[in-house]
PDB file of N, CA and C in Angstrom:
ATOM      1  N   UNK Y 278      44.969  23.809  25.195  1.00  0.00           N
ATOM      2  CA  UNK Y 278      43.695  24.685  24.885  1.00  0.00           C
ATOM      3  C   UNK Y 278      43.678  24.795  23.742  1.00  0.00           C
ATOM      4  N   UNK Y 279      42.387  25.611  23.386  1.00  0.00           N
ATOM      5  CA  UNK Y 279      42.334  25.709  21.581  1.00  0.00           C
ATOM      6  C   UNK Y 279      42.079  27.646  22.002  1.00  0.00           C
ATOM      7  N   UNK Y 280      42.321  27.765  20.437  1.00  0.00           N
ATOM      8  CA  UNK Y 280      42.619  28.819  20.105  1.00  0.00           C
ATOM      9  C   UNK Y 280      41.034  28.925  19.863  1.00  0.00           C
ATOM     10  N   UNK Y 281      40.347  30.596  20.220  1.00  0.00           N
ATOM     11  CA  UNK Y 281      39.775  31.956  19.988  1.00  0.00           C
ATOM     12  C   UNK Y 281      39.514  32.268  18.406  1.00  0.00           C
ATOM     13  N   UNK Y 282      38.204  31.826  17.885  1.00  0.00           N
ATOM     14  CA  UNK Y 282      38.953  32.440  16.931  1.00  0.00           C
ATOM     15  C   UNK Y 282      37.561  33.524  16.999  1.00  0.00           C
ATOM     16  N   UNK Y 283      37.901  35.166  16.303  1.00  0.00           N
ATOM     17  CA  UNK Y 283      37.109  35.878  16.493  1.00  0.00           C
ATOM     18  C   UNK Y 283      36.665  36.503  15.058  1.00  0.00           C
ATOM     19  N   UNK Y 284      35.075  36.766  15.573  1.00  0.00           N
ATOM     20  CA  UNK Y 284      35.232  37.622  13.561  1.00  0.00           C
ATOM     21  C   UNK Y 284      33.752  39.176  14.073  1.00  0.00           C
ATOM     22  N   UNK Y 285      34.764  40.018  13.719  1.00  0.00           N
ATOM     23  CA  UNK Y 285      33.644  41.484  13.513  1.00  0.00           C
ATOM     24  C   UNK Y 285      32.005  40.908  13.312  1.00  0.00           C
ATOM     25  N   UNK Y 286      31.453  41.865  13.867  1.00  0.00           N
ATOM     26  CA  UNK Y 286      29.890  41.901  13.418  1.00  0.00           C
ATOM     27  C   UNK Y 286      30.223  42.288  11.796  1.00  0.00           C
ATOM     28  N   UNK Y 287      30.459  42.900  11.257  1.00  0.00           N
ATOM     29  CA  UNK Y 287      30.229  42.932  10.028  1.00  0.00           C
ATOM     30  C   UNK Y 287      30.529  41.602   8.805  1.00  0.00           C
ATOM     31  N   UNK Y 288      32.132  41.584   9.525  1.00  0.00           N
ATOM     32  CA  UNK Y 288      32.296  39.892   9.019  1.00  0.00           C
ATOM     33  C   UNK Y 288      30.747  38.629   9.255  1.00  0.00           C
ATOM     34  N   UNK Y 289      30.808  39.642  10.229  1.00  0.00           N
ATOM     35  CA  UNK Y 289      29.823  37.940  10.854  1.00  0.00           C
ATOM     36  C   UNK Y 289      27.782  38.180   9.486  1.00  0.00           C
ATOM     37  N   UNK Y 290      27.891  39.437   9.264  1.00  0.00           N
ATOM     38  CA  UNK Y 290      27.010  39.484   8.842  1.00  0.00           C
ATOM     39  C   UNK Y 290      26.830  39.147   6.924  1.00  0.00           C
ATOM     40  N   UNK Y 291      28.620  39.503   6.909  1.00  0.00           N
ATOM     41  CA  UNK Y 291      28.360  40.245   4.990  1.00  0.00           C
ATOM     42  C   UNK Y 291      29.463  38.495   4.732  1.00  0.00           C
ATOM     43  N   UNK Y 292      30.029  37.516   5.538  1.00  0.00           N
ATOM     44  CA  UNK Y 292      31.195  37.206   5.018  1.00  0.00           C
ATOM     45  C   UNK Y 292      30.491  35.701   5.427  1.00  0.00           C
ATOM     46  N   UNK Y 293      31.206  34.298   4.886  1.00  0.00           N
ATOM     47  CA  UNK Y 293      30.485  33.267   6.003  1.00  0.00           C
ATOM     48  C   UNK Y 293      31.974  32.447   6.519  1.00  0.00           C
ATOM     49  N   UNK Y 294      31.840  31.858   7.436  1.00  0.00           N
ATOM     50  CA  UNK Y 294      32.845  31.905   8.775  1.00  0.00           C
ATOM     51  C   UNK Y 294      33.704  31.409   8.314  1.00  0.00           C
ATOM     52  N   UNK Y 295      34.976  31.615   8.357  1.00  0.00           N
ATOM     53  CA  UNK Y 295      36.000  30.875   8.035  1.00  0.00           C
ATOM     54  C   UNK Y 295      36.251  29.067   8.010  1.00  0.00           C
ATOM     55  N   UNK Y 296      35.708  28.378   9.220  1.00  0.00           N
ATOM     56  CA  UNK Y 296      35.258  27.115   9.524  1.00  0.00           C
ATOM     57  C   UNK Y 296      33.922  26.816   9.378  1.00  0.00           C
ATOM     58  N   UNK Y 297      33.230  25.550   9.256  1.00  0.00           N
ATOM     59  CA  UNK Y 297      32.270  24.949   9.851  1.00  0.00           C
ATOM     60  C   UNK Y 297      32.271  24.508  10.493  1.00  0.00           C
ATOM     61  N   UNK Y 298      30.971  25.146  11.627  1.00  0.00           N
ATOM     62  CA  UNK Y 298      30.492  24.557  12.861  1.00  0.00           C
ATOM     63  C   UNK Y 298      30.609  23.517  12.711  1.00  0.00           C
ATOM     64  N   UNK Y 299      29.562  22.296  12.211  1.00  0.00           N
ATOM     65  CA  UNK Y 299      29.812  21.176  11.694  1.00  0.00           C
ATOM     66  C   UNK Y 299      29.681  20.588  10.616  1.00  0.00           C
ATOM     67  N   UNK Y 300      30.156  19.697  10.739  1.00  0.00           N
ATOM     68  CA  UNK Y 300      30.317  18.461   9.644  1.00  0.00           C
ATOM     69  C   UNK Y 300      28.768  18.188   9.043  1.00  0.00           C
ATOM     70  N   UNK Y 301      28.566  18.146   7.798  1.00  0.00           N
ATOM     71  CA  UNK Y 301      28.120  17.384   7.645  1.00  0.00           C
ATOM     72  C   UNK Y 301      27.515  15.241   7.546  1.00  0.00           C
ATOM     73  N   UNK Y 302      26.654  14.972   7.949  1.00  0.00           N
ATOM     74  CA  UNK Y 302      27.339  13.929   8.122  1.00  0.00           C
ATOM     75  C   UNK Y 302      25.921  13.127   7.258  1.00  0.00           C
ATOM     76  N   UNK Y 303      26.115  11.867   6.342  1.00  0.00           N
ATOM     77  CA  UNK Y 303      25.485  11.353   5.826  1.00  0.00           C
ATOM     78  C   UNK Y 303      24.232  11.112   6.368  1.00  0.00           C
ATOM     79  N   UNK Y 304      23.037  10.513   5.466  1.00  0.00           N
ATOM     80  CA  UNK Y 304      21.797  10.008   6.658  1.00  0.00           C
ATOM     81  C   UNK Y 304      20.890   9.533   5.686  1.00  0.00           C
ATOM     82  N   UNK Y 305      20.740   8.310   6.360  1.00  0.00           N
ATOM     83  CA  UNK Y 305      19.469   7.498   5.594  1.00  0.00           C
ATOM     84  C   UNK Y 305      18.158   7.458   5.713  1.00  0.00           C
ATOM     85  N   UNK Y 306      17.211   7.972   4.798  1.00  0.00           N
ATOM     86  CA  UNK Y 306      16.454   8.521   5.212  1.00  0.00           C
ATOM     87  C   UNK Y 306      14.908   7.020   3.896  1.00  0.00           C
ATOM     88  N   UNK Y 307      14.078   6.542   5.172  1.00  0.00           N
ATOM     89  CA  UNK Y 307      13.340   6.004   4.790  1.00  0.00           C
ATOM     90  C   UNK Y 307      11.473   5.772   4.909  1.00  0.00           C
ATOM     91  N   UNK Y 308      11.176   5.513   3.972  1.00  0.00           N
ATOM     92  CA  UNK Y 308      10.201   6.236   3.782  1.00  0.00           C
ATOM     93  C   UNK Y 308       8.671   5.112   4.501  1.00  0.00           C
ATOM     94  N   UNK Y 309       7.608   5.381   5.291  1.00  0.00           N
ATOM     95  CA  UNK Y 309       6.889   4.716   5.795  1.00  0.00           C
ATOM     96  C   UNK Y 309       6.736   3.642   5.428  1.00  0.00           C
ATOM     97  N   UNK Y 310       5.836   4.671   4.448  1.00  0.00           N
ATOM     98  CA  UNK Y 310       4.033   3.699   3.238  1.00  0.00           C
ATOM     99  C   UNK Y 310       5.059   3.832   2.387  1.00  0.00           C
ATOM    100  N   UNK Y 311       5.062   2.563   1.928  1.00  0.00           N
ATOM    101  CA  UNK Y 311       5.837   2.263   0.534  1.00  0.00           C
ATOM    102  C   UNK Y 311       4.958   2.070  -0.575  1.00  0.00           C
ATOM    103  N   UNK Y 312       3.300   3.083  -0.991  1.00  0.00           N
ATOM    104  CA  UNK Y 312       2.415   2.103  -1.568  1.00  0.00           C
ATOM    105  C   UNK Y 312       2.813   2.081  -2.650  1.00  0.00           C
ATOM    106  N   UNK Y 313       1.926   1.526  -3.964  1.00  0.00           N
ATOM    107  CA  UNK Y 313       2.479   0.728  -5.819  1.00  0.00           C
ATOM    108  C   UNK Y 313       1.241   1.360  -5.799  1.00  0.00           C
ATOM    109  N   UNK Y 314       0.719   1.784  -7.391  1.00  0.00           N
ATOM    110  CA  UNK Y 314      -0.953   1.142  -7.015  1.00  0.00           C
ATOM    111  C   UNK Y 314      -0.919  -0.141  -7.090  1.00  0.00           C
ATOM    112  N   UNK Y 315      -0.302  -1.088  -7.753  1.00  0.00           N
ATOM    113  CA  UNK Y 315      -0.124  -1.900  -8.499  1.00  0.00           C
ATOM    114  C   UNK Y 315      -0.446  -2.984  -7.277  1.00  0.00           C
ATOM    115  N   UNK Y 316      -0.653  -2.293  -6.148  1.00  0.00           N
ATOM    116  CA  UNK Y 316       0.158  -3.852  -4.678  1.00  0.00           C
ATOM    117  C   UNK Y 316      -2.176  -3.649  -5.294  1.00  0.00           C
ATOM    118  N   UNK Y 317      -2.846  -2.890  -5.537  1.00  0.00           N
ATOM    119  CA  UNK Y 317      -4.521  -3.624  -5.972  1.00  0.00           C
ATOM    120  C   UNK Y 317      -4.479  -4.367  -6.692  1.00  0.00           C
ATOM    121  N   UNK Y 318      -3.959  -4.780  -6.921  1.00  0.00           N
ATOM    122  CA  UNK Y 318      -4.265  -5.391  -8.200  1.00  0.00           C
ATOM    123  C   UNK Y 318      -4.115  -7.257  -7.573  1.00  0.00           C
ATOM    124  N   UNK Y 319      -4.510  -7.219  -6.667  1.00  0.00           N
ATOM    125  CA  UNK Y 319      -4.106  -8.248  -5.062  1.00  0.00           C
ATOM    126  C   UNK Y 319      -5.211  -9.480  -5.766  1.00  0.00           C
ATOM    127  N   UNK Y 320      -4.823 -11.007  -6.678  1.00  0.00           N
ATOM    128  CA  UNK Y 320      -6.255 -11.488  -6.720  1.00  0.00           C
ATOM    129  C   UNK Y 320      -7.763 -11.993  -6.233  1.00  0.00           C
ATOM    130  N   UNK Y 321      -7.085 -11.877  -4.250  1.00  0.00           N
ATOM    131  CA  UNK Y 321      -8.831 -11.851  -3.627  1.00  0.00           C
ATOM    132  C   UNK Y 321      -9.241 -10.891  -3.649  1.00  0.00           C
ATOM    133  N   UNK Y 322      -8.480  -9.860  -4.187  1.00  0.00           N
ATOM    134  CA  UNK Y 322      -9.186  -8.276  -3.413  1.00  0.00           C
ATOM    135  C   UNK Y 322      -9.885  -7.674  -5.097  1.00  0.00           C
ATOM    136  N   UNK Y 323      -9.856  -8.477  -6.021  1.00  0.00           N
ATOM    137  CA  UNK Y 323     -10.403  -8.386  -8.143  1.00  0.00           C
ATOM    138  C   UNK Y 323     -11.341  -9.271  -7.816  1.00  0.00           C
ATOM    139  N   UNK Y 324     -10.754 -10.231  -7.224  1.00  0.00           N
ATOM    140  CA  UNK Y 324     -12.162 -11.312  -6.945  1.00  0.00           C
ATOM    141  C   UNK Y 324     -13.890 -11.601  -6.504  1.00  0.00           C
ATOM    142  N   UNK Y 325     -13.266 -10.769  -5.304  1.00  0.00           N
ATOM    143  CA  UNK Y 325     -14.165  -9.764  -4.396  1.00  0.00           C
ATOM    144  C   UNK Y 325     -14.887  -8.838  -5.465  1.00  0.00           C
ATOM    145  N   UNK Y 326     -14.271  -8.200  -5.715  1.00  0.00           N
ATOM    146  CA  UNK Y 326     -14.722  -6.859  -5.868  1.00  0.00           C
ATOM    147  C   UNK Y 326     -15.200  -7.190  -7.394  1.00  0.00           C
ATOM    148  N   UNK Y 327     -14.756  -9.100  -8.113  1.00  0.00           N
ATOM    149  CA  UNK Y 327     -16.162  -8.987  -9.472  1.00  0.00           C
ATOM    150  C   UNK Y 327     -16.732  -9.613  -8.816  1.00  0.00           C
ATOM    151  N   UNK Y 328     -17.007 -10.791  -7.620  1.00  0.00           N
ATOM    152  CA  UNK Y 328     -18.317 -10.686  -7.714  1.00  0.00           C
ATOM    153  C   UNK Y 328     -19.710  -9.649  -6.979  1.00  0.00           C
ATOM    154  N   UNK Y 329     -19.115  -8.760  -6.124  1.00  0.00           N
ATOM    155  CA  UNK Y 329     -19.464  -7.525  -6.009  1.00  0.00           C
ATOM    156  C   UNK Y 329     -20.518  -7.867  -7.459  1.00  0.00           C
ATOM    157  N   UNK Y 330     -19.893  -6.920  -8.049  1.00  0.00           N
ATOM    158  CA  UNK Y 330     -19.560  -6.420  -9.576  1.00  0.00           C
ATOM    159  C   UNK Y 330     -20.557  -6.803 -10.366  1.00  0.00           C
ATOM    160  N   UNK Y 331     -20.773  -8.721 -10.058  1.00  0.00           N
ATOM    161  CA  UNK Y 331     -21.172  -8.767 -10.770  1.00  0.00           C
ATOM    162  C   UNK Y 331     -23.179  -9.000 -10.794  1.00  0.00           C
ATOM    163  N   UNK Y 332     -22.750  -9.116  -9.492  1.00  0.00           N
ATOM    164  CA  UNK Y 332     -23.857  -9.208  -8.312  1.00  0.00           C
ATOM    165  C   UNK Y 332     -24.883  -8.688  -8.786  1.00  0.00           C
ATOM    166  N   UNK Y 333     -24.516  -7.095  -9.034  1.00  0.00           N
ATOM    167  CA  UNK Y 333     -25.275  -5.083  -8.910  1.00  0.00           C
ATOM    168  C   UNK Y 333     -25.664  -5.469 -10.461  1.00  0.00           C
ATOM    169  N   UNK Y 334     -25.126  -6.214 -11.401  1.00  0.00           N
ATOM    170  CA  UNK Y 334     -24.900  -6.049 -12.727  1.00  0.00           C
ATOM    171  C   UNK Y 334     -26.234  -7.018 -13.094  1.00  0.00           C
ATOM    172  N   UNK Y 335     -26.456  -8.819 -12.608  1.00  0.00           N
ATOM    173  CA  UNK Y 335     -27.108  -8.751 -11.861  1.00  0.00           C
ATOM    174  C   UNK Y 335     -28.822  -8.671 -11.649  1.00  0.00           C
ATOM    175  N   UNK Y 336     -28.696  -7.771 -10.763  1.00  0.00           N
ATOM    176  CA  UNK Y 336     -30.008  -7.024 -10.304  1.00  0.00           C
ATOM    177  C   UNK Y 336     -30.222  -5.633 -11.117  1.00  0.00           C
ATOM    178  N   UNK Y 337     -28.973  -5.074 -12.100  1.00  0.00           N
ATOM    179  CA  UNK Y 337     -29.970  -4.362 -12.921  1.00  0.00           C
ATOM    180  C   UNK Y 337     -30.705  -4.953 -13.899  1.00  0.00           C
ATOM    181  N   UNK Y 338     -29.974  -5.865 -13.874  1.00  0.00           N
ATOM    182  CA  UNK Y 338     -30.983  -7.140 -15.554  1.00  0.00           C
ATOM    183  C   UNK Y 338     -31.622  -7.681 -15.592  1.00  0.00           C
ATOM    184  N   UNK Y 339     -32.354  -7.798 -13.906  1.00  0.00           N
ATOM    185  CA  UNK Y 339     -33.661  -7.862 -13.617  1.00  0.00           C
ATOM    186  C   UNK Y 339     -34.371  -7.310 -13.296  1.00  0.00           C
ATOM    187  N   UNK Y 340     -33.739  -5.511 -12.598  1.00  0.00           N
ATOM    188  CA  UNK Y 340     -34.601  -5.280 -12.737  1.00  0.00           C
ATOM    189  C   UNK Y 340     -35.183  -4.092 -14.041  1.00  0.00           C
ATOM    190  N   UNK Y 341     -34.669  -4.634 -15.266  1.00  0.00           N
ATOM    191  CA  UNK Y 341     -34.909  -4.014 -16.279  1.00  0.00           C
ATOM    192  C   UNK Y 341     -36.032  -4.983 -17.465  1.00  0.00           C
ATOM    193  N   UNK Y 342     -35.753  -6.088 -16.822  1.00  0.00           N
ATOM    194  CA  UNK Y 342     -36.369  -7.583 -17.983  1.00  0.00           C
ATOM    195  C   UNK Y 342     -38.105  -7.462 -16.755  1.00  0.00           C
ATOM    196  N   UNK Y 343     -38.429  -6.392 -15.931  1.00  0.00           N
ATOM    197  CA  UNK Y 343     -39.016  -6.696 -14.709  1.00  0.00           C
ATOM    198  C   UNK Y 343     -39.469  -7.528 -14.334  1.00  0.00           C
ATOM    199  N   UNK Y 344     -38.476  -7.989 -13.915  1.00  0.00           N
ATOM    200  CA  UNK Y 344     -38.845  -8.891 -11.815  1.00  0.00           C
ATOM    201  C   UNK Y 344     -38.198  -7.981 -10.896  1.00  0.00           C
ATOM    202  N   UNK Y 345     -39.392  -7.280 -10.279  1.00  0.00           N
ATOM    203  CA  UNK Y 345     -39.014  -6.502  -9.648  1.00  0.00           C
ATOM    204  C   UNK Y 345     -38.557  -7.045  -8.680  1.00  0.00           C
ATOM    205  N   UNK Y 346     -39.890  -8.074  -8.331  1.00  0.00           N
ATOM    206  CA  UNK Y 346     -39.849  -8.315  -6.280  1.00  0.00           C
ATOM    207  C   UNK Y 346     -38.014  -9.351  -6.599  1.00  0.00           C
ATOM    208  N   UNK Y 347     -37.266 -10.109  -7.039  1.00  0.00           N
ATOM    209  CA  UNK Y 347     -36.298 -10.057  -7.296  1.00  0.00           C
ATOM    210  C   UNK Y 347     -35.436 -10.031  -7.204  1.00  0.00           C
ATOM    211  N   UNK Y 348     -35.771  -8.321  -8.163  1.00  0.00           N
ATOM    212  CA  UNK Y 348     -34.222  -6.686  -7.818  1.00  0.00           C
ATOM    213  C   UNK Y 348     -33.996  -6.564  -6.681  1.00  0.00           C
ATOM    214  N   UNK Y 349     -35.986  -6.397  -6.142  1.00  0.00           N
ATOM    215  CA  UNK Y 349     -35.981  -5.828  -5.276  1.00  0.00           C
ATOM    216  C   UNK Y 349     -34.312  -6.907  -3.385  1.00  0.00           C
ATOM    217  N   UNK Y 350     -34.933  -8.212  -3.587  1.00  0.00           N
ATOM    218  CA  UNK Y 350     -34.729  -8.462  -2.449  1.00  0.00           C
ATOM    219  C   UNK Y 350     -33.437  -8.737  -2.895  1.00  0.00           C
ATOM    220  N   UNK Y 351     -32.862  -8.498  -3.831  1.00  0.00           N
ATOM    221  CA  UNK Y 351     -31.287  -8.716  -4.330  1.00  0.00           C
ATOM    222  C   UNK Y 351     -30.652  -6.867  -4.115  1.00  0.00           C
ATOM    223  N   UNK Y 352     -31.478  -6.381  -4.149  1.00  0.00           N
ATOM    224  CA  UNK Y 352     -31.018  -5.555  -3.214  1.00  0.00           C
ATOM    225  C   UNK Y 352     -31.353  -5.231  -1.979  1.00  0.00           C
ATOM    226  N   UNK Y 353     -32.332  -5.428  -1.110  1.00  0.00           N
ATOM    227  CA  UNK Y 353     -32.053  -5.323   0.288  1.00  0.00           C
ATOM    228  C   UNK Y 353     -30.926  -6.726   0.971  1.00  0.00           C
ATOM    229  N   UNK Y 354     -30.274  -7.373   0.231  1.00  0.00           N
ATOM    230  CA  UNK Y 354     -29.193  -7.906   0.300  1.00  0.00           C
ATOM    231  C   UNK Y 354     -27.656  -7.413   0.372  1.00  0.00           C
ATOM    232  N   UNK Y 355     -28.000  -6.839  -0.729  1.00  0.00           N
ATOM    233  CA  UNK Y 355     -26.401  -6.169  -1.123  1.00  0.00           C
ATOM    234  C   UNK Y 355     -26.338  -4.559  -0.331  1.00  0.00           C
ATOM    235  N   UNK Y 356     -27.628  -4.517   0.823  1.00  0.00           N
ATOM    236  CA  UNK Y 356     -27.387  -3.324   1.308  1.00  0.00           C
ATOM    237  C   UNK Y 356     -26.434  -3.972   2.537  1.00  0.00           C
ATOM    238  N   UNK Y 357     -26.420  -4.675   2.536  1.00  0.00           N
ATOM    239  CA  UNK Y 357     -26.051  -5.230   3.533  1.00  0.00           C
ATOM    240  C   UNK Y 357     -24.547  -5.766   3.162  1.00  0.00           C
ATOM    241  N   UNK Y 358     -24.595  -6.915   2.664  1.00  0.00           N
ATOM    242  CA  UNK Y 358     -22.814  -7.482   1.940  1.00  0.00           C
ATOM    243  C   UNK Y 358     -21.750  -6.040   1.674  1.00  0.00           C
ATOM    244  N   UNK Y 359     -22.531  -4.628   0.678  1.00  0.00           N
ATOM    245  CA  UNK Y 359     -21.624  -4.113   0.050  1.00  0.00           C
ATOM    246  C   UNK Y 359     -20.921  -3.454   1.064  1.00  0.00           C
ATOM    247  N   UNK Y 360     -21.244  -2.792   1.806  1.00  0.00           N
ATOM    248  CA  UNK Y 360     -20.221  -2.177   2.970  1.00  0.00           C
ATOM    249  C   UNK Y 360     -19.072  -3.065   3.843  1.00  0.00           C
ATOM    250  N   UNK Y 361     -19.877  -4.356   3.860  1.00  0.00           N
ATOM    251  CA  UNK Y 361     -18.941  -5.830   5.146  1.00  0.00           C
ATOM    252  C   UNK Y 361     -17.997  -5.562   3.924  1.00  0.00           C
ATOM    253  N   UNK Y 362     -18.617  -6.045   2.598  1.00  0.00           N
ATOM    254  CA  UNK Y 362     -17.564  -6.747   1.975  1.00  0.00           C
ATOM    255  C   UNK Y 362     -16.584  -5.675   1.609  1.00  0.00           C
ATOM    256  N   UNK Y 363     -16.840  -4.678   1.009  1.00  0.00           N
ATOM    257  CA  UNK Y 363     -15.633  -3.670   1.274  1.00  0.00           C
ATOM    258  C   UNK Y 363     -14.391  -3.299   2.169  1.00  0.00           C
ATOM    259  N   UNK Y 364     -15.431  -3.493   3.939  1.00  0.00           N
ATOM    260  CA  UNK Y 364     -14.408  -2.766   5.007  1.00  0.00           C
ATOM    261  C   UNK Y 364     -13.735  -4.478   4.955  1.00  0.00           C
ATOM    262  N   UNK Y 365     -13.829  -5.270   4.479  1.00  0.00           N
ATOM    263  CA  UNK Y 365     -12.837  -7.156   4.806  1.00  0.00           C
ATOM    264  C   UNK Y 365     -12.250  -6.604   3.985  1.00  0.00           C
ATOM    265  N   UNK Y 366     -12.419  -6.278   2.680  1.00  0.00           N
ATOM    266  CA  UNK Y 366     -11.404  -6.038   1.636  1.00  0.00           C
ATOM    267  C   UNK Y 366      -9.998  -5.435   1.932  1.00  0.00           C
ATOM    268  N   UNK Y 367     -10.566  -4.244   2.817  1.00  0.00           N
ATOM    269  CA  UNK Y 367      -9.986  -3.118   2.792  1.00  0.00           C
ATOM    270  C   UNK Y 367      -9.032  -3.482   4.159  1.00  0.00           C
ATOM    271  N   UNK Y 368      -9.734  -4.438   5.150  1.00  0.00           N
ATOM    272  CA  UNK Y 368      -8.994  -4.246   5.952  1.00  0.00           C
ATOM    273  C   UNK Y 368      -8.193  -5.477   5.297  1.00  0.00           C
ATOM    274  N   UNK Y 369      -8.518  -6.256   5.012  1.00  0.00           N
ATOM    275  CA  UNK Y 369      -7.757  -7.816   4.051  1.00  0.00           C
ATOM    276  C   UNK Y 369      -6.107  -7.562   3.697  1.00  0.00           C
ATOM    277  N   UNK Y 370      -7.028  -6.328   2.695  1.00  0.00           N
ATOM    278  CA  UNK Y 370      -5.483  -6.370   2.198  1.00  0.00           C
ATOM    279  C   UNK Y 370      -4.367  -4.574   2.930  1.00  0.00           C
ATOM    280  N   UNK Y 371      -4.620  -4.014   4.315  1.00  0.00           N
ATOM    281  CA  UNK Y 371      -3.674  -3.288   5.684  1.00  0.00           C
ATOM    282  C   UNK Y 371      -2.774  -4.698   5.939  1.00  0.00           C
ATOM    283  N   UNK Y 372      -3.820  -5.727   5.983  1.00  0.00           N
ATOM    284  CA  UNK Y 372      -3.203  -7.075   6.937  1.00  0.00           C
ATOM    285  C   UNK Y 372      -2.191  -8.367   6.159  1.00  0.00           C
ATOM    286  N   UNK Y 373      -2.216  -7.589   4.942  1.00  0.00           N
ATOM    287  CA  UNK Y 373      -1.642  -7.856   4.125  1.00  0.00           C
ATOM    288  C   UNK Y 373      -0.258  -7.218   3.338  1.00  0.00           C
ATOM    289  N   UNK Y 374      -0.242  -6.544   3.071  1.00  0.00           N
ATOM    290  CA  UNK Y 374       0.271  -5.568   3.150  1.00  0.00           C
ATOM    291  C   UNK Y 374       1.307  -4.776   3.243  1.00  0.00           C
ATOM    292  N   UNK Y 375       2.960  -5.207   2.456  1.00  0.00           N
ATOM    293  CA  UNK Y 375       4.246  -5.761   3.145  1.00  0.00           C
ATOM    294  C   UNK Y 375       4.643  -4.118   3.350  1.00  0.00           C
ATOM    295  N   UNK Y 376       4.858  -3.992   4.544  1.00  0.00           N
ATOM    296  CA  UNK Y 376       5.627  -2.279   4.854  1.00  0.00           C
ATOM    297  C   UNK Y 376       7.201  -3.034   4.996  1.00  0.00           C
TER     298      UNK Y 376
END
């Protein structure tokens, strides 16, 4: 039979217990999102971003040269291509990201 250990009220409030109630257990913690900014330097994402940026620069150059009709056509195409490219690259990034 176990021996019961009694602690008075004052000792309970002001003094630590003689025996620890539980033993500390070591545990391993894991990060569920190991994110590194270097992961954005994927060659596929950089290539897609470079192409989109190049088309936007060509559009601005055409606008400054006075070829407004061609620049307007680029703008109409880019209005559709930019969101599709962004969400496609975002989907590709998370699909190939190693957890």
